[in-house]
Amino acid sequence: MSTYTFPKDFLWGGAIAANQAEGAYLEDGKGLTIVDLLPSGEKRRSMMKGDVPSLTPLPDLFYPSHEAIDFYHRYPEDIALFAEMGFKALRVSIAWSRIFPTGEDTQPNEAGLKFYDNLFDECLKHGIQPVVTLAHFDVPVHLIETYGSWRNRKLVGLFETYAKTVFTRYKDKVKYWMTFNEINMLLHLPFLGAGLVFENGVIDKQIQYQAAHHQLVASALVVKACHEIIPDAKIGCMLAAGSFYPYTCNPEDVFQAMQKDRESYFFIDVQSRGEYPAYAKRFFADHQLKIEMEPEDEAILKNHTVDYIGFSYYSSRTTSTDPEVIKNTTSGNVFGSVANPYVAKSEWGWTIDPKGFRITANQLYDRYQKPLFVVENGLGAVDEVTPDGEIIDDDRIDYLRRHIAEMAEAIKDGVEIIGYTSWGPIDIVSASTGEMKKRYGYIYVDRDNEGNGTLKRIKKKSFAWYKNVIQSNGQNLGSE
Ligand code: BG6
């Protein structure tokens, strides 16, 4: 038993996203969304960045989101398994295009609304709080075609309408909301993050930051709407976190690490403090960026800041100004990081750094002084099913144990953390690679990268382990 103390009503659970779990991509009136256009295979990465040759799925490619793990039909069984582990919270996203298939329909799609009614009821029946992200890598494709997605201010009003519709519908069922998943992903994978397509795939910073402004205004407006429609709800932002380390104590490296962190903090500074930070103004001037803002924007951003800081943490990041050092990068990291010789890596090259989790949580809390909610953390790894049908995922248990221990240390440091929903409690499609092989779950799903398999669910060894963690409220993390 550890000496860790978690708050009595700590929200232990798991997190998934509509586009990676639901499947049923055109069922009950749903429209196409970003991820429905992302095939598995080598084209995926350049498309996620904005080089998107076609806004309809092509016949000879495989699109893993189209069926995903069929959560759309199997959610009662899956939620029962989450309940068996003792989940207090389940983070899901609503697919915008289930509610408004084109994004600008005059009436919402009742079948889509009903699906989430049923899903939330199922959670509540088991005493599980739904934690809902409004946009998890999600824009209806019609809005990408018609308006160029978030580069156009038109999206702000359409997103507000969507958000108000779901707040009104689910106000008695959902008390924890989030606006945009990993809002800073817009800078790294702009099509995945915000539906931005660029001519010849050449990313245009002006368009990116204009789109960012629109998302930030939309985020503030939906915070306002949430507070008005559901006064007892909390609504947060969501950052792909993981602090940058300088590779050495050379001041050039240290300064660069600070700047890299600011690329991400930029978003949360606006969402949490309500204004563009001073360094952003210099950045805009240095890059000759001219962000169009409406006169009312300043007040909107100022008056409607988030209640909590949601974040994902998988890895820390490292940066260097030394041309020799930067030759050695870690392969799988979207955020571009040089290899850190002090920490291990996952099979996909993602840095494994539990202490970095404590550091990141402390830095976020120092900066914002608002409750934190860890809404993603976990290890993507290959799992083998033994001839006896077992899955012994000790590496995953080890990763999670060490991270939860560091989270507990952060709480001891005085950081206010309200919950922990580990990523992919049931195996789902990987966002970055489209693979099923990259698994995060406590529950195995029989499906492979090509879409073969029975979709049968099997408990892994980590299932019982996480159940114990929750039951003991973090006291029993198991032995090293
Ligand atoms: C986060 C996303 O970036 O990381 C999730 O919010 C994603 O959607 C998760 O699945 C893990 O990344 P991946 O690429 O391993 O699925």
GROMACS .gro file of C-alpha atoms and ligand atoms in nm:
model
  496
    1MET     CA    1   0.000   0.000   0.000
    2SER     CA    2   0.122   0.348  -0.080
    3THR     CA    3   0.096   0.658   0.129
    4TYR     CA    4  -0.075   0.844  -0.149
    5THR     CA    5  -0.387   1.039  -0.082
    6PHE     CA    6  -0.628   1.126  -0.356
    7PRO     CA    7  -0.929   1.347  -0.295
    8LYS     CA    8  -1.232   1.150  -0.179
    9ASP     CA    9  -1.437   1.220  -0.492
   10PHE     CA   10  -1.148   1.191  -0.736
   11LEU     CA   11  -1.276   1.116  -1.088
   12TRP     CA   12  -1.099   0.794  -1.186
   13GLY     CA   13  -1.189   0.663  -1.527
   14GLY     CA   14  -1.101   0.647  -1.893
   15ALA     CA   15  -1.124   0.854  -2.210
   16ILE     CA   16  -1.220   0.780  -2.568
   17ALA     CA   17  -1.322   0.987  -2.869
   18ALA     CA   18  -1.621   0.943  -3.099
   19ASN     CA   19  -1.415   0.919  -3.415
   20GLN     CA   20  -1.182   0.652  -3.279
   21ALA     CA   21  -1.443   0.432  -3.112
   22GLU     CA   22  -1.794   0.467  -3.249
   23GLY     CA   23  -1.770   0.358  -3.613
   24ALA     CA   24  -2.117   0.367  -3.776
   25TYR     CA   25  -1.975   0.658  -3.968
   26LEU     CA   26  -2.281   0.725  -4.179
   27GLU     CA   27  -2.547   0.565  -3.964
   28ASP     CA   28  -2.863   0.741  -3.847
   29GLY     CA   29  -2.796   1.046  -4.058
   30LYS     CA   30  -2.439   1.122  -3.948
   31GLY     CA   31  -2.236   1.337  -4.186
   32LEU     CA   32  -1.869   1.292  -4.275
   33THR     CA   33  -1.610   1.432  -4.039
   34ILE     CA   34  -1.233   1.492  -4.053
   35VAL     CA   35  -1.119   1.150  -3.941
   36ASP     CA   36  -1.355   0.973  -4.184
   37LEU     CA   37  -1.121   1.101  -4.457
   38LEU     CA   38  -0.801   0.969  -4.298
   39PRO     CA   39  -0.694   0.631  -4.432
   40SER     CA   40  -0.450   0.404  -4.260
   41GLY     CA   41  -0.109   0.378  -4.419
   42GLU     CA   42   0.155   0.618  -4.541
   43LYS     CA   43  -0.077   0.893  -4.674
   44ARG     CA   44  -0.225   0.953  -4.330
   45ARG     CA   45   0.055   1.167  -4.188
   46SER     CA   46   0.068   1.421  -4.474
   47MET     CA   47  -0.311   1.441  -4.479
   48MET     CA   48  -0.325   1.513  -4.107
   49LYS     CA   49  -0.096   1.807  -4.180
   50GLY     CA   50  -0.326   1.950  -4.446
   51ASP     CA   51  -0.233   1.786  -4.775
   52VAL     CA   52  -0.580   1.649  -4.849
   53PRO     CA   53  -0.637   1.553  -5.212
   54SER     CA   54  -1.000   1.447  -5.173
   55LEU     CA   55  -1.285   1.543  -4.941
   56THR     CA   56  -1.460   1.212  -5.000
   57PRO     CA   57  -1.331   0.871  -4.900
   58LEU     CA   58  -1.162   0.689  -5.193
   59PRO     CA   59  -1.261   0.334  -5.287
   60ASP     CA   60  -0.918   0.169  -5.273
   61LEU     CA   61  -0.817   0.292  -4.927
   62PHE     CA   62  -0.899   0.158  -4.582
   63TYR     CA   63  -1.052   0.402  -4.333
   64PRO     CA   64  -1.028   0.263  -3.981
   65SER     CA   65  -1.274   0.511  -3.828
   66HIS     CA   66  -1.561   0.392  -4.046
   67GLU     CA   67  -1.621   0.092  -3.822
   68ALA     CA   68  -1.366   0.157  -3.549
   69ILE     CA   69  -1.458  -0.073  -3.257
   70ASP     CA   70  -1.831  -0.036  -3.316
   71PHE     CA   71  -1.883   0.142  -2.985
   72TYR     CA   72  -2.194   0.291  -3.145
   73HIS     CA   73  -2.370  -0.043  -3.111
   74ARG     CA   74  -2.171  -0.204  -2.830
   75TYR     CA   75  -2.155   0.077  -2.576
   76PRO     CA   76  -2.380  -0.094  -2.316
   77GLU     CA   77  -2.143  -0.391  -2.298
   78ASP     CA   78  -1.837  -0.165  -2.289
   79ILE     CA   79  -1.977   0.065  -2.023
   80ALA     CA   80  -2.068  -0.237  -1.810
   81LEU     CA   81  -1.700  -0.337  -1.823
   82PHE     CA   82  -1.592   0.015  -1.726
   83ALA     CA   83  -1.837  -0.001  -1.438
   84GLU     CA   84  -1.688  -0.333  -1.331
   85MET     CA   85  -1.352  -0.155  -1.299
   86GLY     CA   86  -1.527   0.102  -1.083
   87PHE     CA   87  -1.506   0.400  -1.319
   88LYS     CA   88  -1.633   0.724  -1.172
   89ALA     CA   89  -1.601   0.909  -1.504
   90LEU     CA   90  -1.597   0.834  -1.872
   91ARG     CA   91  -1.465   1.095  -2.111
   92VAL     CA   92  -1.625   1.077  -2.455
   93SER     CA   93  -1.672   1.324  -2.735
   94ILE     CA   94  -1.988   1.406  -2.922
   95ALA     CA   95  -1.951   1.377  -3.298
   96TRP     CA   96  -2.059   1.721  -3.422
   97SER     CA   97  -2.171   1.564  -3.752
   98ARG     CA   98  -2.411   1.327  -3.574
   99ILE     CA   99  -2.593   1.627  -3.435
  100PHE     CA  100  -2.556   1.859  -3.735
  101PRO     CA  101  -2.461   1.636  -4.029
  102THR     CA  102  -2.354   1.926  -4.250
  103GLY     CA  103  -2.271   2.161  -3.964
  104GLU     CA  104  -2.529   2.414  -4.080
  105ASP     CA  105  -2.856   2.221  -4.086
  106THR     CA  106  -3.151   2.423  -3.963
  107GLN     CA  107  -3.258   2.146  -3.724
  108PRO     CA  108  -3.042   1.903  -3.526
  109ASN     CA  109  -3.054   1.535  -3.616
  110GLU     CA  110  -3.280   1.370  -3.359
  111ALA     CA  111  -3.129   1.025  -3.412
  112GLY     CA  112  -2.785   1.162  -3.325
  113LEU     CA  113  -2.916   1.339  -3.016
  114LYS     CA  114  -3.092   1.023  -2.906
  115PHE     CA  115  -2.775   0.817  -2.935
  116TYR     CA  116  -2.594   1.039  -2.683
  117ASP     CA  117  -2.902   1.045  -2.458
  118ASN     CA  118  -2.880   0.668  -2.443
  119LEU     CA  119  -2.504   0.671  -2.396
  120PHE     CA  120  -2.517   0.919  -2.107
  121ASP     CA  121  -2.810   0.734  -1.948
  122GLU     CA  122  -2.609   0.414  -1.962
  123CYS     CA  123  -2.316   0.584  -1.789
  124LEU     CA  124  -2.535   0.739  -1.521
  125LYS     CA  125  -2.711   0.409  -1.458
  126HIS     CA  126  -2.370   0.277  -1.346
  127GLY     CA  127  -2.284   0.588  -1.146
  128ILE     CA  128  -2.034   0.705  -1.410
  129GLN     CA  129  -2.009   1.080  -1.479
  130PRO     CA  130  -1.989   1.158  -1.849
  131VAL     CA  131  -1.711   1.407  -1.926
  132VAL     CA  132  -1.781   1.541  -2.271
  133THR     CA  133  -1.553   1.702  -2.529
  134LEU     CA  134  -1.740   1.910  -2.784
  135ALA     CA  135  -1.481   1.873  -3.060
  136HIS     CA  136  -1.228   1.594  -3.061
  137PHE     CA  137  -1.054   1.628  -3.400
  138ASP     CA  138  -1.397   1.689  -3.544
  139VAL     CA  139  -1.542   1.926  -3.806
  140PRO     CA  140  -1.824   1.828  -4.045
  141VAL     CA  141  -1.667   1.788  -4.389
  142HIS     CA  142  -1.934   2.008  -4.547
  143LEU     CA  143  -1.793   2.301  -4.347
  144ILE     CA  144  -1.442   2.222  -4.469
  145GLU     CA  145  -1.566   2.220  -4.828
  146THR     CA  146  -1.783   2.526  -4.802
  147TYR     CA  147  -1.590   2.755  -4.570
  148GLY     CA  148  -1.239   2.616  -4.545
  149SER     CA  149  -1.316   2.513  -4.188
  150TRP     CA  150  -1.192   2.726  -3.896
  151ARG     CA  151  -1.012   2.978  -4.118
  152ASN     CA  152  -1.359   3.125  -4.168
  153ARG     CA  153  -1.531   3.317  -3.888
  154LYS     CA  154  -1.858   3.156  -3.992
  155LEU     CA  155  -1.753   2.847  -3.795
  156VAL     CA  156  -1.773   3.038  -3.468
  157GLY     CA  157  -2.150   3.083  -3.487
  158LEU     CA  158  -2.211   2.733  -3.618
  159PHE     CA  159  -2.007   2.581  -3.337
  160GLU     CA  160  -2.193   2.793  -3.084
  161THR     CA  161  -2.526   2.668  -3.219
  162TYR     CA  162  -2.407   2.308  -3.194
  163ALA     CA  163  -2.279   2.360  -2.840
  164LYS     CA  164  -2.598   2.531  -2.723
  165THR     CA  165  -2.802   2.246  -2.871
  166VAL     CA  166  -2.614   1.980  -2.677
  167PHE     CA  167  -2.594   2.185  -2.355
  168THR     CA  168  -2.970   2.228  -2.364
  169ARG     CA  169  -3.037   1.866  -2.444
  170TYR     CA  170  -2.798   1.713  -2.189
  171LYS     CA  171  -2.806   1.972  -1.914
  172ASP     CA  172  -2.936   1.726  -1.656
  173LYS     CA  173  -2.692   1.452  -1.756
  174VAL     CA  174  -2.354   1.609  -1.820
  175LYS     CA  175  -2.175   1.833  -1.570
  176TYR     CA  176  -1.819   1.822  -1.706
  177TRP     CA  177  -1.749   1.963  -2.050
  178MET     CA  178  -1.446   2.049  -2.259
  179THR     CA  179  -1.428   2.270  -2.568
  180PHE     CA  180  -1.154   2.160  -2.813
  181ASN     CA  181  -0.946   1.848  -2.764
  182GLU     CA  182  -0.572   1.926  -2.771
  183ILE     CA  183  -0.636   2.270  -2.914
  184ASN     CA  184  -0.262   2.316  -2.975
  185MET     CA  185  -0.268   2.026  -3.223
  186LEU     CA  186  -0.385   2.286  -3.477
  187LEU     CA  187  -0.021   2.399  -3.506
  188HIS     CA  188   0.122   2.052  -3.565
  189LEU     CA  189  -0.144   1.857  -3.752
  190PRO     CA  190  -0.375   2.133  -3.876
  191PHE     CA  191  -0.612   1.911  -4.073
  192LEU     CA  192  -0.656   1.666  -3.787
  193GLY     CA  193  -0.684   1.943  -3.529
  194ALA     CA  194  -0.898   2.193  -3.717
  195GLY     CA  195  -0.992   2.067  -4.063
  196LEU     CA  196  -0.747   2.303  -4.237
  197VAL     CA  197  -0.647   2.205  -4.589
  198PHE     CA  198  -0.351   2.379  -4.753
  199GLU     CA  199  -0.275   2.413  -5.119
  200ASN     CA  200   0.000   2.168  -5.210
  201GLY     CA  201   0.017   2.082  -4.842
  202VAL     CA  202   0.219   2.397  -4.762
  203ILE     CA  203   0.117   2.513  -4.416
  204ASP     CA  204   0.035   2.883  -4.396
  205LYS     CA  205   0.090   3.033  -4.050
  206GLN     CA  206  -0.144   3.323  -4.117
  207ILE     CA  207  -0.431   3.082  -4.177
  208GLN     CA  208  -0.334   2.870  -3.877
  209TYR     CA  209  -0.335   3.155  -3.631
  210GLN     CA  210  -0.650   3.308  -3.779
  211ALA     CA  211  -0.818   2.969  -3.732
  212ALA     CA  212  -0.677   2.954  -3.379
  213HIS     CA  213  -0.833   3.292  -3.304
  214HIS     CA  214  -1.169   3.169  -3.427
  215GLN     CA  215  -1.145   2.859  -3.209
  216LEU     CA  216  -1.047   3.068  -2.909
  217VAL     CA  217  -1.343   3.303  -2.956
  218ALA     CA  218  -1.573   3.004  -3.012
  219SER     CA  219  -1.434   2.841  -2.699
  220ALA     CA  220  -1.508   3.152  -2.492
  221LEU     CA  221  -1.859   3.182  -2.635
  222VAL     CA  222  -1.942   2.823  -2.551
  223VAL     CA  223  -1.800   2.864  -2.201
  224LYS     CA  224  -2.048   3.151  -2.165
  225ALA     CA  225  -2.332   2.940  -2.304
  226CYS     CA  226  -2.245   2.647  -2.079
  227HIS     CA  227  -2.246   2.868  -1.768
  228GLU     CA  228  -2.582   3.014  -1.867
  229ILE     CA  229  -2.753   2.690  -1.965
  230ILE     CA  230  -2.600   2.459  -1.699
  231PRO     CA  231  -2.500   2.678  -1.404
  232ASP     CA  232  -2.376   2.380  -1.202
  233ALA     CA  233  -2.149   2.250  -1.480
  234LYS     CA  234  -1.774   2.295  -1.519
  235ILE     CA  235  -1.621   2.354  -1.857
  236GLY     CA  236  -1.252   2.330  -1.935
  237CYS     CA  237  -0.999   2.364  -2.213
  238MET     CA  238  -0.777   2.076  -2.324
  239LEU     CA  239  -0.404   2.094  -2.394
  240ALA     CA  240  -0.170   1.835  -2.543
  241ALA     CA  241   0.079   1.887  -2.262
  242GLY     CA  242   0.429   1.766  -2.187
  243SER     CA  243   0.688   2.025  -2.095
  244PHE     CA  244   0.998   2.089  -2.304
  245TYR     CA  245   1.335   2.033  -2.142
  246PRO     CA  246   1.643   2.215  -2.267
  247TYR     CA  247   1.895   1.956  -2.383
  248THR     CA  248   2.171   2.143  -2.195
  249CYS     CA  249   2.199   2.441  -1.964
  250ASN     CA  250   2.323   2.649  -2.256
  251PRO     CA  251   2.101   2.958  -2.232
  252GLU     CA  252   2.018   2.917  -2.602
  253ASP     CA  253   1.868   2.575  -2.529
  254VAL     CA  254   1.689   2.705  -2.221
  255PHE     CA  255   1.538   2.994  -2.414
  256GLN     CA  256   1.429   2.767  -2.696
  257ALA     CA  257   1.259   2.530  -2.450
  258MET     CA  258   1.067   2.825  -2.306
  259GLN     CA  259   0.961   2.934  -2.654
  260LYS     CA  260   0.848   2.583  -2.747
  261ASP     CA  261   0.635   2.560  -2.436
  262ARG     CA  262   0.484   2.896  -2.519
  263GLU     CA  263   0.368   2.766  -2.858
  264SER     CA  264   0.130   2.547  -2.661
  265TYR     CA  265   0.065   2.773  -2.362
  266PHE     CA  266  -0.043   3.038  -2.612
  267PHE     CA  267  -0.384   2.873  -2.639
  268ILE     CA  268  -0.438   2.809  -2.271
  269ASP     CA  269  -0.313   3.155  -2.177
  270VAL     CA  270  -0.603   3.294  -2.379
  271GLN     CA  271  -0.860   3.038  -2.262
  272SER     CA  272  -0.763   3.056  -1.898
  273ARG     CA  273  -0.636   3.411  -1.846
  274GLY     CA  274  -0.864   3.570  -2.103
  275GLU     CA  275  -0.616   3.759  -2.317
  276TYR     CA  276  -0.339   3.715  -2.567
  277PRO     CA  277  -0.008   3.699  -2.382
  278ALA     CA  278   0.256   3.963  -2.450
  279TYR     CA  279   0.488   3.716  -2.621
  280ALA     CA  280   0.214   3.634  -2.877
  281LYS     CA  281   0.207   3.994  -2.992
  282ARG     CA  282   0.581   3.985  -3.062
  283PHE     CA  283   0.540   3.649  -3.237
  284PHE     CA  284   0.267   3.791  -3.464
  285ALA     CA  285   0.482   4.096  -3.546
  286ASP     CA  286   0.796   3.890  -3.612
  287HIS     CA  287   0.608   3.666  -3.854
  288GLN     CA  288   0.406   3.948  -4.013
  289LEU     CA  289   0.083   3.784  -3.904
  290LYS     CA  290  -0.225   4.001  -3.900
  291ILE     CA  291  -0.505   3.839  -3.708
  292GLU     CA  292  -0.847   3.978  -3.789
  293MET     CA  293  -1.044   4.035  -3.472
  294GLU     CA  294  -1.389   4.180  -3.418
  295PRO     CA  295  -1.421   4.470  -3.172
  296GLU     CA  296  -1.613   4.252  -2.925
  297ASP     CA  297  -1.356   3.970  -2.920
  298GLU     CA  298  -1.139   4.115  -2.647
  299ALA     CA  299  -1.431   4.128  -2.403
  300ILE     CA  300  -1.555   3.783  -2.504
  301LEU     CA  301  -1.215   3.629  -2.432
  302LYS     CA  302  -1.174   3.822  -2.109
  303ASN     CA  303  -1.515   3.747  -1.962
  304HIS     CA  304  -1.551   3.378  -2.035
  305THR     CA  305  -1.249   3.187  -1.920
  306VAL     CA  306  -1.247   2.816  -1.846
  307ASP     CA  307  -1.315   2.657  -1.508
  308TYR     CA  308  -1.042   2.395  -1.526
  309ILE     CA  309  -0.742   2.293  -1.733
  310GLY     CA  310  -0.786   1.955  -1.902
  311PHE     CA  311  -0.470   1.807  -2.045
  312SER     CA  312  -0.318   1.497  -2.196
  313TYR     CA  313   0.024   1.381  -2.090
  314TYR     CA  314   0.209   1.101  -2.263
  315SER     CA  315   0.566   1.228  -2.285
  316SER     CA  316   0.797   1.510  -2.202
  317ARG     CA  317   0.980   1.679  -2.488
  318THR     CA  318   1.339   1.792  -2.529
  319THR     CA  319   1.484   2.063  -2.750
  320SER     CA  320   1.830   2.173  -2.854
  321THR     CA  321   1.993   2.442  -3.065
  322ASP     CA  322   2.292   2.221  -3.143
  323PRO     CA  323   2.280   2.097  -3.505
  324GLU     CA  324   2.449   1.772  -3.407
  325VAL     CA  325   2.205   1.696  -3.124
  326ILE     CA  326   1.896   1.766  -3.332
  327LYS     CA  327   1.993   1.492  -3.575
  328ASN     CA  328   1.879   1.249  -3.307
  329THR     CA  329   1.503   1.292  -3.279
  330THR     CA  330   1.245   1.054  -3.136
  331SER     CA  331   1.044   0.911  -3.417
  332GLY     CA  332   0.683   0.899  -3.303
  333ASN     CA  333   0.645   1.233  -3.137
  334VAL     CA  334   0.408   1.471  -3.315
  335PHE     CA  335   0.567   1.759  -3.128
  336GLY     CA  336   0.918   1.703  -3.259
  337SER     CA  337   1.159   1.624  -2.980
  338VAL     CA  338   1.524   1.535  -2.967
  339ALA     CA  339   1.601   1.207  -2.794
  340ASN     CA  340   1.645   1.241  -2.419
  341PRO     CA  341   1.922   1.004  -2.304
  342TYR     CA  342   1.781   0.982  -1.950
  343VAL     CA  343   1.443   0.828  -2.032
  344ALA     CA  344   1.304   0.525  -2.213
  345LYS     CA  345   1.087   0.514  -2.524
  346SER     CA  346   0.773   0.324  -2.623
  347GLU     CA  347   0.758   0.095  -2.924
  348TRP     CA  348   0.635   0.397  -3.122
  349GLY     CA  349   0.926   0.613  -3.007
  350TRP     CA  350   0.723   0.815  -2.754
  351THR     CA  351   0.929   0.920  -2.454
  352ILE     CA  352   0.831   0.753  -2.126
  353ASP     CA  353   0.888   1.002  -1.848
  354PRO     CA  354   0.673   0.973  -1.534
  355LYS     CA  355   0.862   1.249  -1.353
  356GLY     CA  356   0.784   1.474  -1.649
  357PHE     CA  357   0.417   1.426  -1.563
  358ARG     CA  358   0.473   1.572  -1.217
  359ILE     CA  359   0.678   1.855  -1.365
  360THR     CA  360   0.413   1.933  -1.626
  361ALA     CA  361   0.129   1.927  -1.371
  362ASN     CA  362   0.320   2.159  -1.140
  363GLN     CA  363   0.403   2.399  -1.420
  364LEU     CA  364   0.044   2.414  -1.540
  365TYR     CA  365  -0.083   2.475  -1.190
  366ASP     CA  366   0.180   2.740  -1.118
  367ARG     CA  367   0.082   2.918  -1.436
  368TYR     CA  368  -0.297   2.901  -1.418
  369GLN     CA  369  -0.392   2.835  -1.054
  370LYS     CA  370  -0.701   2.648  -1.167
  371PRO     CA  371  -0.795   2.285  -1.104
  372LEU     CA  372  -0.633   2.041  -1.344
  373PHE     CA  373  -0.804   1.740  -1.497
  374VAL     CA  374  -0.579   1.471  -1.647
  375VAL     CA  375  -0.798   1.359  -1.933
  376GLU     CA  376  -0.546   1.142  -2.120
  377ASN     CA  377  -0.241   0.939  -2.025
  378GLY     CA  378  -0.133   0.590  -2.122
  379LEU     CA  379   0.098   0.360  -2.313
  380GLY     CA  380   0.034   0.264  -2.674
  381ALA     CA  381   0.182  -0.085  -2.711
  382VAL     CA  382   0.144  -0.413  -2.897
  383ASP     CA  383  -0.048  -0.679  -2.704
  384GLU     CA  384  -0.021  -1.051  -2.766
  385VAL     CA  385  -0.303  -1.289  -2.684
  386THR     CA  386  -0.157  -1.607  -2.530
  387PRO     CA  387  -0.282  -1.949  -2.639
  388ASP     CA  388  -0.495  -1.945  -2.320
  389GLY     CA  389  -0.659  -1.626  -2.434
  390GLU     CA  390  -0.483  -1.403  -2.181
  391ILE     CA  391  -0.318  -1.067  -2.232
  392ILE     CA  392  -0.038  -0.998  -1.987
  393ASP     CA  393   0.027  -0.627  -2.031
  394ASP     CA  394   0.285  -0.571  -1.759
  395ASP     CA  395   0.453  -0.285  -1.946
  396ARG     CA  396   0.129  -0.094  -1.953
  397ILE     CA  397   0.071  -0.155  -1.583
  398ASP     CA  398   0.423  -0.037  -1.512
  399TYR     CA  399   0.377   0.280  -1.721
  400LEU     CA  400   0.046   0.364  -1.554
  401ARG     CA  401   0.165   0.282  -1.202
  402ARG     CA  402   0.463   0.511  -1.233
  403HIS     CA  403   0.258   0.791  -1.381
  404ILE     CA  404  -0.016   0.766  -1.122
  405ALA     CA  405   0.250   0.771  -0.849
  406GLU     CA  406   0.393   1.094  -0.991
  407MET     CA  407   0.043   1.239  -1.016
  408ALA     CA  408   0.003   1.159  -0.647
  409GLU     CA  409   0.331   1.341  -0.580
  410ALA     CA  410   0.201   1.642  -0.771
  411ILE     CA  411  -0.109   1.639  -0.551
  412LYS     CA  412   0.122   1.632  -0.248
  413ASP     CA  413   0.304   1.928  -0.402
  414GLY     CA  414  -0.027   2.111  -0.369
  415VAL     CA  415  -0.150   2.080  -0.726
  416GLU     CA  416  -0.527   2.054  -0.741
  417ILE     CA  417  -0.619   1.762  -0.967
  418ILE     CA  418  -0.983   1.663  -0.994
  419GLY     CA  419  -0.959   1.345  -1.196
  420TYR     CA  420  -0.766   1.105  -1.412
  421THR     CA  421  -0.915   0.943  -1.720
  422SER     CA  422  -0.651   0.725  -1.883
  423TRP     CA  423  -0.655   0.710  -2.261
  424GLY     CA  424  -0.831   0.429  -2.444
  425PRO     CA  425  -0.950   0.210  -2.154
  426ILE     CA  426  -1.073  -0.017  -2.431
  427ASP     CA  427  -0.854  -0.056  -2.742
  428ILE     CA  428  -0.951   0.195  -3.011
  429VAL     CA  429  -0.808   0.321  -3.340
  430SER     CA  430  -0.485   0.517  -3.299
  431ALA     CA  431  -0.530   0.880  -3.396
  432SER     CA  432  -0.181   0.935  -3.531
  433THR     CA  433  -0.128   0.611  -3.721
  434GLY     CA  434  -0.478   0.468  -3.775
  435GLU     CA  435  -0.357   0.137  -3.637
  436MET     CA  436  -0.543  -0.097  -3.403
  437LYS     CA  437  -0.211  -0.254  -3.313
  438LYS     CA  438  -0.120   0.048  -3.102
  439ARG     CA  439  -0.331  -0.040  -2.802
  440TYR     CA  440  -0.392   0.148  -2.478
  441GLY     CA  441  -0.674  -0.052  -2.322
  442TYR     CA  442  -0.752  -0.252  -2.012
  443ILE     CA  443  -0.990  -0.429  -2.249
  444TYR     CA  444  -0.862  -0.593  -2.565
  445VAL     CA  445  -1.063  -0.566  -2.886
  446ASP     CA  446  -1.024  -0.840  -3.143
  447ARG     CA  447  -0.959  -0.633  -3.453
  448ASP     CA  448  -0.645  -0.579  -3.658
  449ASN     CA  449  -0.501  -0.296  -3.866
  450GLU     CA  450  -0.685  -0.413  -4.176
  451GLY     CA  451  -1.023  -0.434  -4.007
  452ASN     CA  452  -1.029  -0.813  -3.956
  453GLY     CA  453  -1.151  -0.964  -3.631
  454THR     CA  454  -1.461  -1.046  -3.432
  455LEU     CA  455  -1.458  -0.724  -3.223
  456LYS     CA  456  -1.481  -0.946  -2.917
  457ARG     CA  457  -1.380  -0.776  -2.591
  458ILE     CA  458  -1.127  -0.951  -2.359
  459LYS     CA  459  -1.007  -0.827  -2.021
  460LYS     CA  460  -0.630  -0.779  -2.001
  461LYS     CA  461  -0.422  -0.822  -1.686
  462SER     CA  462  -0.433  -0.443  -1.637
  463PHE     CA  463  -0.813  -0.465  -1.600
  464ALA     CA  464  -0.791  -0.613  -1.250
  465TRP     CA  465  -0.497  -0.389  -1.168
  466TYR     CA  466  -0.682  -0.065  -1.253
  467LYS     CA  467  -0.990  -0.192  -1.069
  468ASN     CA  468  -0.774  -0.221  -0.758
  469VAL     CA  469  -0.630   0.124  -0.807
  470ILE     CA  470  -0.977   0.274  -0.823
  471GLN     CA  471  -1.118   0.065  -0.541
  472SER     CA  472  -0.833   0.173  -0.312
  473ASN     CA  473  -0.857   0.534  -0.435
  474GLY     CA  474  -0.495   0.518  -0.549
  475GLN     CA  475  -0.363   0.351  -0.234
  476ASN     CA  476  -0.296   0.023  -0.404
  477LEU     CA  477  -0.082   0.073  -0.712
  478GLY     CA  478   0.059  -0.279  -0.695
  479SER     CA  479   0.425  -0.362  -0.652
  480GLU     CA  480   0.716  -0.255  -0.872
  481BG6     C1  481  -0.405   1.238  -2.820
  481BG6     C2  482  -0.543   1.242  -2.876
  481BG6     O1  483  -0.325   1.309  -2.909
  481BG6     O2  484  -0.337   1.118  -2.808
  481BG6     C3  485  -0.608   1.107  -2.893
  481BG6     O3  486  -0.627   1.330  -2.808
  481BG6     C4  487  -0.504   1.005  -2.934
  481BG6     O4  488  -0.712   1.120  -2.986
  481BG6     C5  489  -0.402   0.995  -2.821
  481BG6     O5  490  -0.556   0.881  -2.966
  481BG6     C6  491  -0.296   0.888  -2.841
  481BG6     O6  492  -0.237   0.902  -2.966
  481BG6     P1  493  -0.230   0.781  -3.067
  481BG6     O7  494  -0.179   0.841  -3.191
  481BG6     O8  495  -0.138   0.683  -3.007
  481BG6     O9  496  -0.368   0.730  -3.081
   0.00000   0.00000   0.00000
